[in-house]
């Protein structure tokens, strides 16, 4: 079976490398031709246009930037698609875009499935990491053996169109917030004369990531009247973070916004509640 892959960025090129090593026949295209040409010595067939790349391919994979680029490249590929071709899109897109493309390509006689990933280049190369998929159960069942070869774990999310796109965005939002929070943590550590290795050493012993499932349950449970850490006290500590960094001439990016959110809930009379009450309006 011939496969086509459109988009030879860090993920796409590593996905293709893994496919070629398994003996797959892969047609590739990339807007910057040099990135596609780099895979030719490994056995990839390189084409100058998306339409030519998808000719003869039963399955077409895509890893691009966003909704607009996916729509643009698929429109350019359409004349070359063989009847009944399956289009599998690994791009991080909007939920609305994934839903619209699923229906639009179905109307044209093709199958479009959105399968975004929590994978870096090394994961794509090794077949590790996570891949999300949702939609028509018959379609998901048909492509599952193919997708399972590309990832460490395929996560089926049910029949809801666009749910995979939604969950990918939710996951990325957490990663962005987590990383920005670590940035502020490093800044505070520097102001206190501590090194990143000190933080790493602490978290290897006291691992706050282990608290995540319990924290989600606490935040979404709806009862904040039995505090383990009162909001007033959390707000006091947050101000110490801010003042300490400001006194050293630095700045925090995330903590001032969190302080403002805490102030909002304190002003509503929740200062003596558990500090997780700041999520009350988000999980209702």
mmCIF file with all atom_site columns, C-alpha atoms in Angstrom, residues 143-268:
data_model
loop_
_atom_site.group_PDB
_atom_site.id
_atom_site.type_symbol
_atom_site.label_atom_id
_atom_site.label_alt_id
_atom_site.label_comp_id
_atom_site.label_asym_id
_atom_site.label_entity_id
_atom_site.label_seq_id
_atom_site.pdbx_PDB_ins_code
_atom_site.Cartn_x
_atom_site.Cartn_y
_atom_site.Cartn_z
_atom_site.occupancy
_atom_site.B_iso_or_equiv
_atom_site.pdbx_formal_charge
_atom_site.auth_seq_id
_atom_site.auth_comp_id
_atom_site.auth_asym_id
_atom_site.auth_atom_id
_atom_site.pdbx_PDB_model_num
ATOM 1   C CA . UNK A 1 143 ? -7.467  2.877  10.609 1.00 0.00 ? 143 UNK A CA 1
ATOM 2   C CA . UNK A 1 144 ? -6.597  1.734  14.148 1.00 0.00 ? 144 UNK A CA 1
ATOM 3   C CA . UNK A 1 145 ? -4.039  -0.910 13.045 1.00 0.00 ? 145 UNK A CA 1
ATOM 4   C CA . UNK A 1 146 ? -2.311  1.704  10.889 1.00 0.00 ? 146 UNK A CA 1
ATOM 5   C CA . UNK A 1 147 ? -2.248  4.388  13.590 1.00 0.00 ? 147 UNK A CA 1
ATOM 6   C CA . UNK A 1 148 ? -1.114  2.018  16.331 1.00 0.00 ? 148 UNK A CA 1
ATOM 7   C CA . UNK A 1 149 ? 2.104   1.449  14.390 1.00 0.00 ? 149 UNK A CA 1
ATOM 8   C CA . UNK A 1 150 ? 2.845   5.178  14.534 1.00 0.00 ? 150 UNK A CA 1
ATOM 9   C CA . UNK A 1 151 ? 2.482   5.799  18.261 1.00 0.00 ? 151 UNK A CA 1
ATOM 10  C CA . UNK A 1 152 ? 3.090   4.351  21.681 1.00 0.00 ? 152 UNK A CA 1
ATOM 11  C CA . UNK A 1 153 ? -0.573  4.646  22.625 1.00 0.00 ? 153 UNK A CA 1
ATOM 12  C CA . UNK A 1 154 ? -3.624  5.407  20.521 1.00 0.00 ? 154 UNK A CA 1
ATOM 13  C CA . UNK A 1 155 ? -6.303  7.109  22.638 1.00 0.00 ? 155 UNK A CA 1
ATOM 14  C CA . UNK A 1 156 ? -9.824  6.628  21.208 1.00 0.00 ? 156 UNK A CA 1
ATOM 15  C CA . UNK A 1 157 ? -12.161 9.357  22.458 1.00 0.00 ? 157 UNK A CA 1
ATOM 16  C CA . UNK A 1 158 ? -15.470 8.095  21.146 1.00 0.00 ? 158 UNK A CA 1
ATOM 17  C CA . UNK A 1 159 ? -17.736 9.047  18.246 1.00 0.00 ? 159 UNK A CA 1
ATOM 18  C CA . UNK A 1 160 ? -17.901 12.811 18.826 1.00 0.00 ? 160 UNK A CA 1
ATOM 19  C CA . UNK A 1 161 ? -16.497 14.654 15.807 1.00 0.00 ? 161 UNK A CA 1
ATOM 20  C CA . UNK A 1 162 ? -13.900 17.210 16.840 1.00 0.00 ? 162 UNK A CA 1
ATOM 21  C CA . UNK A 1 163 ? -13.321 15.809 20.316 1.00 0.00 ? 163 UNK A CA 1
ATOM 22  C CA . UNK A 1 164 ? -9.744  14.809 19.479 1.00 0.00 ? 164 UNK A CA 1
ATOM 23  C CA . UNK A 1 165 ? -9.065  18.383 18.370 1.00 0.00 ? 165 UNK A CA 1
ATOM 24  C CA . UNK A 1 166 ? -10.632 19.735 21.558 1.00 0.00 ? 166 UNK A CA 1
ATOM 25  C CA . UNK A 1 167 ? -8.647  17.449 23.845 1.00 0.00 ? 167 UNK A CA 1
ATOM 26  C CA . UNK A 1 168 ? -5.396  18.257 22.036 1.00 0.00 ? 168 UNK A CA 1
ATOM 27  C CA . UNK A 1 169 ? -5.982  21.983 22.595 1.00 0.00 ? 169 UNK A CA 1
ATOM 28  C CA . UNK A 1 170 ? -6.855  21.356 26.244 1.00 0.00 ? 170 UNK A CA 1
ATOM 29  C CA . UNK A 1 171 ? -3.666  19.354 26.705 1.00 0.00 ? 171 UNK A CA 1
ATOM 30  C CA . UNK A 1 172 ? -1.566  22.013 25.019 1.00 0.00 ? 172 UNK A CA 1
ATOM 31  C CA . UNK A 1 173 ? -3.165  24.703 27.187 1.00 0.00 ? 173 UNK A CA 1
ATOM 32  C CA . UNK A 1 174 ? -2.043  22.799 30.269 1.00 0.00 ? 174 UNK A CA 1
ATOM 33  C CA . UNK A 1 175 ? 1.489   22.419 28.871 1.00 0.00 ? 175 UNK A CA 1
ATOM 34  C CA . UNK A 1 176 ? 1.709   26.148 28.166 1.00 0.00 ? 176 UNK A CA 1
ATOM 35  C CA . UNK A 1 177 ? 0.431   27.038 31.650 1.00 0.00 ? 177 UNK A CA 1
ATOM 36  C CA . UNK A 1 178 ? 2.715   24.455 33.272 1.00 0.00 ? 178 UNK A CA 1
ATOM 37  C CA . UNK A 1 179 ? 5.792   25.729 31.450 1.00 0.00 ? 179 UNK A CA 1
ATOM 38  C CA . UNK A 1 180 ? 4.969   29.383 32.139 1.00 0.00 ? 180 UNK A CA 1
ATOM 39  C CA . UNK A 1 181 ? 4.509   28.500 35.807 1.00 0.00 ? 181 UNK A CA 1
ATOM 40  C CA . UNK A 1 182 ? 7.900   26.811 35.865 1.00 0.00 ? 182 UNK A CA 1
ATOM 41  C CA . UNK A 1 183 ? 9.394   29.926 34.298 1.00 0.00 ? 183 UNK A CA 1
ATOM 42  C CA . UNK A 1 184 ? 8.066   31.999 37.208 1.00 0.00 ? 184 UNK A CA 1
ATOM 43  C CA . UNK A 1 185 ? 9.337   29.350 39.629 1.00 0.00 ? 185 UNK A CA 1
ATOM 44  C CA . UNK A 1 186 ? 12.854  29.655 38.181 1.00 0.00 ? 186 UNK A CA 1
ATOM 45  C CA . UNK A 1 187 ? 12.690  33.447 38.427 1.00 0.00 ? 187 UNK A CA 1
ATOM 46  C CA . UNK A 1 188 ? 11.646  33.262 42.092 1.00 0.00 ? 188 UNK A CA 1
ATOM 47  C CA . UNK A 1 189 ? 14.381  30.695 42.754 1.00 0.00 ? 189 UNK A CA 1
ATOM 48  C CA . UNK A 1 190 ? 16.957  33.036 41.262 1.00 0.00 ? 190 UNK A CA 1
ATOM 49  C CA . UNK A 1 191 ? 15.732  35.909 43.427 1.00 0.00 ? 191 UNK A CA 1
ATOM 50  C CA . UNK A 1 192 ? 16.125  33.652 46.464 1.00 0.00 ? 192 UNK A CA 1
ATOM 51  C CA . UNK A 1 193 ? 19.623  32.563 45.470 1.00 0.00 ? 193 UNK A CA 1
ATOM 52  C CA . UNK A 1 194 ? 18.661  29.025 44.455 1.00 0.00 ? 194 UNK A CA 1
ATOM 53  C CA . UNK A 1 195 ? 19.617  27.108 41.328 1.00 0.00 ? 195 UNK A CA 1
ATOM 54  C CA . UNK A 1 196 ? 17.474  25.031 38.911 1.00 0.00 ? 196 UNK A CA 1
ATOM 55  C CA . UNK A 1 197 ? 19.203  21.906 40.215 1.00 0.00 ? 197 UNK A CA 1
ATOM 56  C CA . UNK A 1 198 ? 17.856  22.750 43.682 1.00 0.00 ? 198 UNK A CA 1
ATOM 57  C CA . UNK A 1 199 ? 14.321  22.854 42.278 1.00 0.00 ? 199 UNK A CA 1
ATOM 58  C CA . UNK A 1 200 ? 14.850  19.577 40.460 1.00 0.00 ? 200 UNK A CA 1
ATOM 59  C CA . UNK A 1 201 ? 16.155  17.963 43.629 1.00 0.00 ? 201 UNK A CA 1
ATOM 60  C CA . UNK A 1 202 ? 13.120  19.111 45.614 1.00 0.00 ? 202 UNK A CA 1
ATOM 61  C CA . UNK A 1 203 ? 10.618  17.907 42.995 1.00 0.00 ? 203 UNK A CA 1
ATOM 62  C CA . UNK A 1 204 ? 12.310  14.523 42.736 1.00 0.00 ? 204 UNK A CA 1
ATOM 63  C CA . UNK A 1 205 ? 11.450  14.016 46.408 1.00 0.00 ? 205 UNK A CA 1
ATOM 64  C CA . UNK A 1 206 ? 8.196   16.017 46.590 1.00 0.00 ? 206 UNK A CA 1
ATOM 65  C CA . UNK A 1 207 ? 6.572   15.510 43.209 1.00 0.00 ? 207 UNK A CA 1
ATOM 66  C CA . UNK A 1 208 ? 3.588   17.842 42.805 1.00 0.00 ? 208 UNK A CA 1
ATOM 67  C CA . UNK A 1 209 ? 2.671   16.188 39.492 1.00 0.00 ? 209 UNK A CA 1
ATOM 68  C CA . UNK A 1 210 ? 1.404   13.216 41.485 1.00 0.00 ? 210 UNK A CA 1
ATOM 69  C CA . UNK A 1 211 ? -1.246  15.489 42.962 1.00 0.00 ? 211 UNK A CA 1
ATOM 70  C CA . UNK A 1 212 ? -2.849  16.269 39.603 1.00 0.00 ? 212 UNK A CA 1
ATOM 71  C CA . UNK A 1 213 ? -5.741  13.733 39.625 1.00 0.00 ? 213 UNK A CA 1
ATOM 72  C CA . UNK A 1 214 ? -6.643  14.620 43.211 1.00 0.00 ? 214 UNK A CA 1
ATOM 73  C CA . UNK A 1 215 ? -6.399  18.336 42.442 1.00 0.00 ? 215 UNK A CA 1
ATOM 74  C CA . UNK A 1 216 ? -8.799  17.983 39.497 1.00 0.00 ? 216 UNK A CA 1
ATOM 75  C CA . UNK A 1 217 ? -11.271 16.157 41.740 1.00 0.00 ? 217 UNK A CA 1
ATOM 76  C CA . UNK A 1 218 ? -10.931 18.823 44.428 1.00 0.00 ? 218 UNK A CA 1
ATOM 77  C CA . UNK A 1 219 ? -11.352 21.704 41.987 1.00 0.00 ? 219 UNK A CA 1
ATOM 78  C CA . UNK A 1 220 ? -14.346 20.160 40.223 1.00 0.00 ? 220 UNK A CA 1
ATOM 79  C CA . UNK A 1 221 ? -16.053 18.799 43.332 1.00 0.00 ? 221 UNK A CA 1
ATOM 80  C CA . UNK A 1 222 ? -17.870 22.042 44.081 1.00 0.00 ? 222 UNK A CA 1
ATOM 81  C CA . UNK A 1 223 ? -17.343 22.076 47.861 1.00 0.00 ? 223 UNK A CA 1
ATOM 82  C CA . UNK A 1 224 ? -14.623 24.525 48.940 1.00 0.00 ? 224 UNK A CA 1
ATOM 83  C CA . UNK A 1 225 ? -15.788 24.979 52.522 1.00 0.00 ? 225 UNK A CA 1
ATOM 84  C CA . UNK A 1 226 ? -13.283 22.557 54.093 1.00 0.00 ? 226 UNK A CA 1
ATOM 85  C CA . UNK A 1 227 ? -9.960  24.191 53.219 1.00 0.00 ? 227 UNK A CA 1
ATOM 86  C CA . UNK A 1 228 ? -6.592  22.500 53.274 1.00 0.00 ? 228 UNK A CA 1
ATOM 87  C CA . UNK A 1 229 ? -5.091  25.879 52.301 1.00 0.00 ? 229 UNK A CA 1
ATOM 88  C CA . UNK A 1 230 ? -7.247  28.966 52.705 1.00 0.00 ? 230 UNK A CA 1
ATOM 89  C CA . UNK A 1 231 ? -7.464  31.350 49.774 1.00 0.00 ? 231 UNK A CA 1
ATOM 90  C CA . UNK A 1 232 ? -6.377  34.267 51.986 1.00 0.00 ? 232 UNK A CA 1
ATOM 91  C CA . UNK A 1 233 ? -3.198  32.397 52.912 1.00 0.00 ? 233 UNK A CA 1
ATOM 92  C CA . UNK A 1 234 ? -2.462  31.377 49.320 1.00 0.00 ? 234 UNK A CA 1
ATOM 93  C CA . UNK A 1 235 ? -2.899  35.013 48.300 1.00 0.00 ? 235 UNK A CA 1
ATOM 94  C CA . UNK A 1 236 ? -0.448  36.098 51.015 1.00 0.00 ? 236 UNK A CA 1
ATOM 95  C CA . UNK A 1 237 ? 2.194   33.693 49.693 1.00 0.00 ? 237 UNK A CA 1
ATOM 96  C CA . UNK A 1 238 ? 1.561   34.796 46.123 1.00 0.00 ? 238 UNK A CA 1
ATOM 97  C CA . UNK A 1 239 ? 2.300   38.375 47.120 1.00 0.00 ? 239 UNK A CA 1
ATOM 98  C CA . UNK A 1 240 ? 5.559   37.252 48.722 1.00 0.00 ? 240 UNK A CA 1
ATOM 99  C CA . UNK A 1 241 ? 6.547   35.677 45.372 1.00 0.00 ? 241 UNK A CA 1
ATOM 100 C CA . UNK A 1 242 ? 5.788   38.905 43.529 1.00 0.00 ? 242 UNK A CA 1
ATOM 101 C CA . UNK A 1 243 ? 7.483   41.212 46.050 1.00 0.00 ? 243 UNK A CA 1
ATOM 102 C CA . UNK A 1 244 ? 10.593  39.048 46.306 1.00 0.00 ? 244 UNK A CA 1
ATOM 103 C CA . UNK A 1 245 ? 11.157  39.046 42.558 1.00 0.00 ? 245 UNK A CA 1
ATOM 104 C CA . UNK A 1 246 ? 10.393  42.748 42.182 1.00 0.00 ? 246 UNK A CA 1
ATOM 105 C CA . UNK A 1 247 ? 12.909  43.586 44.909 1.00 0.00 ? 247 UNK A CA 1
ATOM 106 C CA . UNK A 1 248 ? 15.574  41.713 42.944 1.00 0.00 ? 248 UNK A CA 1
ATOM 107 C CA . UNK A 1 249 ? 14.767  43.665 39.782 1.00 0.00 ? 249 UNK A CA 1
ATOM 108 C CA . UNK A 1 250 ? 13.008  40.793 38.026 1.00 0.00 ? 250 UNK A CA 1
ATOM 109 C CA . UNK A 1 251 ? 9.455   40.157 36.935 1.00 0.00 ? 251 UNK A CA 1
ATOM 110 C CA . UNK A 1 252 ? 6.956   37.340 37.097 1.00 0.00 ? 252 UNK A CA 1
ATOM 111 C CA . UNK A 1 253 ? 4.744   36.646 34.094 1.00 0.00 ? 253 UNK A CA 1
ATOM 112 C CA . UNK A 1 254 ? 1.999   34.443 35.526 1.00 0.00 ? 254 UNK A CA 1
ATOM 113 C CA . UNK A 1 255 ? 1.745   35.210 39.241 1.00 0.00 ? 255 UNK A CA 1
ATOM 114 C CA . UNK A 1 256 ? 0.329   38.748 38.933 1.00 0.00 ? 256 UNK A CA 1
ATOM 115 C CA . UNK A 1 257 ? -2.603  37.385 36.917 1.00 0.00 ? 257 UNK A CA 1
ATOM 116 C CA . UNK A 1 258 ? -3.167  34.670 39.510 1.00 0.00 ? 258 UNK A CA 1
ATOM 117 C CA . UNK A 1 259 ? -3.044  37.270 42.286 1.00 0.00 ? 259 UNK A CA 1
ATOM 118 C CA . UNK A 1 260 ? -5.714  39.296 40.483 1.00 0.00 ? 260 UNK A CA 1
ATOM 119 C CA . UNK A 1 261 ? -7.901  36.186 40.167 1.00 0.00 ? 261 UNK A CA 1
ATOM 120 C CA . UNK A 1 262 ? -7.477  35.452 43.868 1.00 0.00 ? 262 UNK A CA 1
ATOM 121 C CA . UNK A 1 263 ? -8.410  39.032 44.725 1.00 0.00 ? 263 UNK A CA 1
ATOM 122 C CA . UNK A 1 264 ? -11.570 38.675 42.686 1.00 0.00 ? 264 UNK A CA 1
ATOM 123 C CA . UNK A 1 265 ? -12.696 35.644 44.699 1.00 0.00 ? 265 UNK A CA 1
ATOM 124 C CA . UNK A 1 266 ? -11.653 37.168 48.013 1.00 0.00 ? 266 UNK A CA 1
ATOM 125 C CA . UNK A 1 267 ? -13.761 40.216 47.188 1.00 0.00 ? 267 UNK A CA 1
ATOM 126 C CA . UNK A 1 268 ? -16.724 37.863 46.682 1.00 0.00 ? 268 UNK A CA 1
#
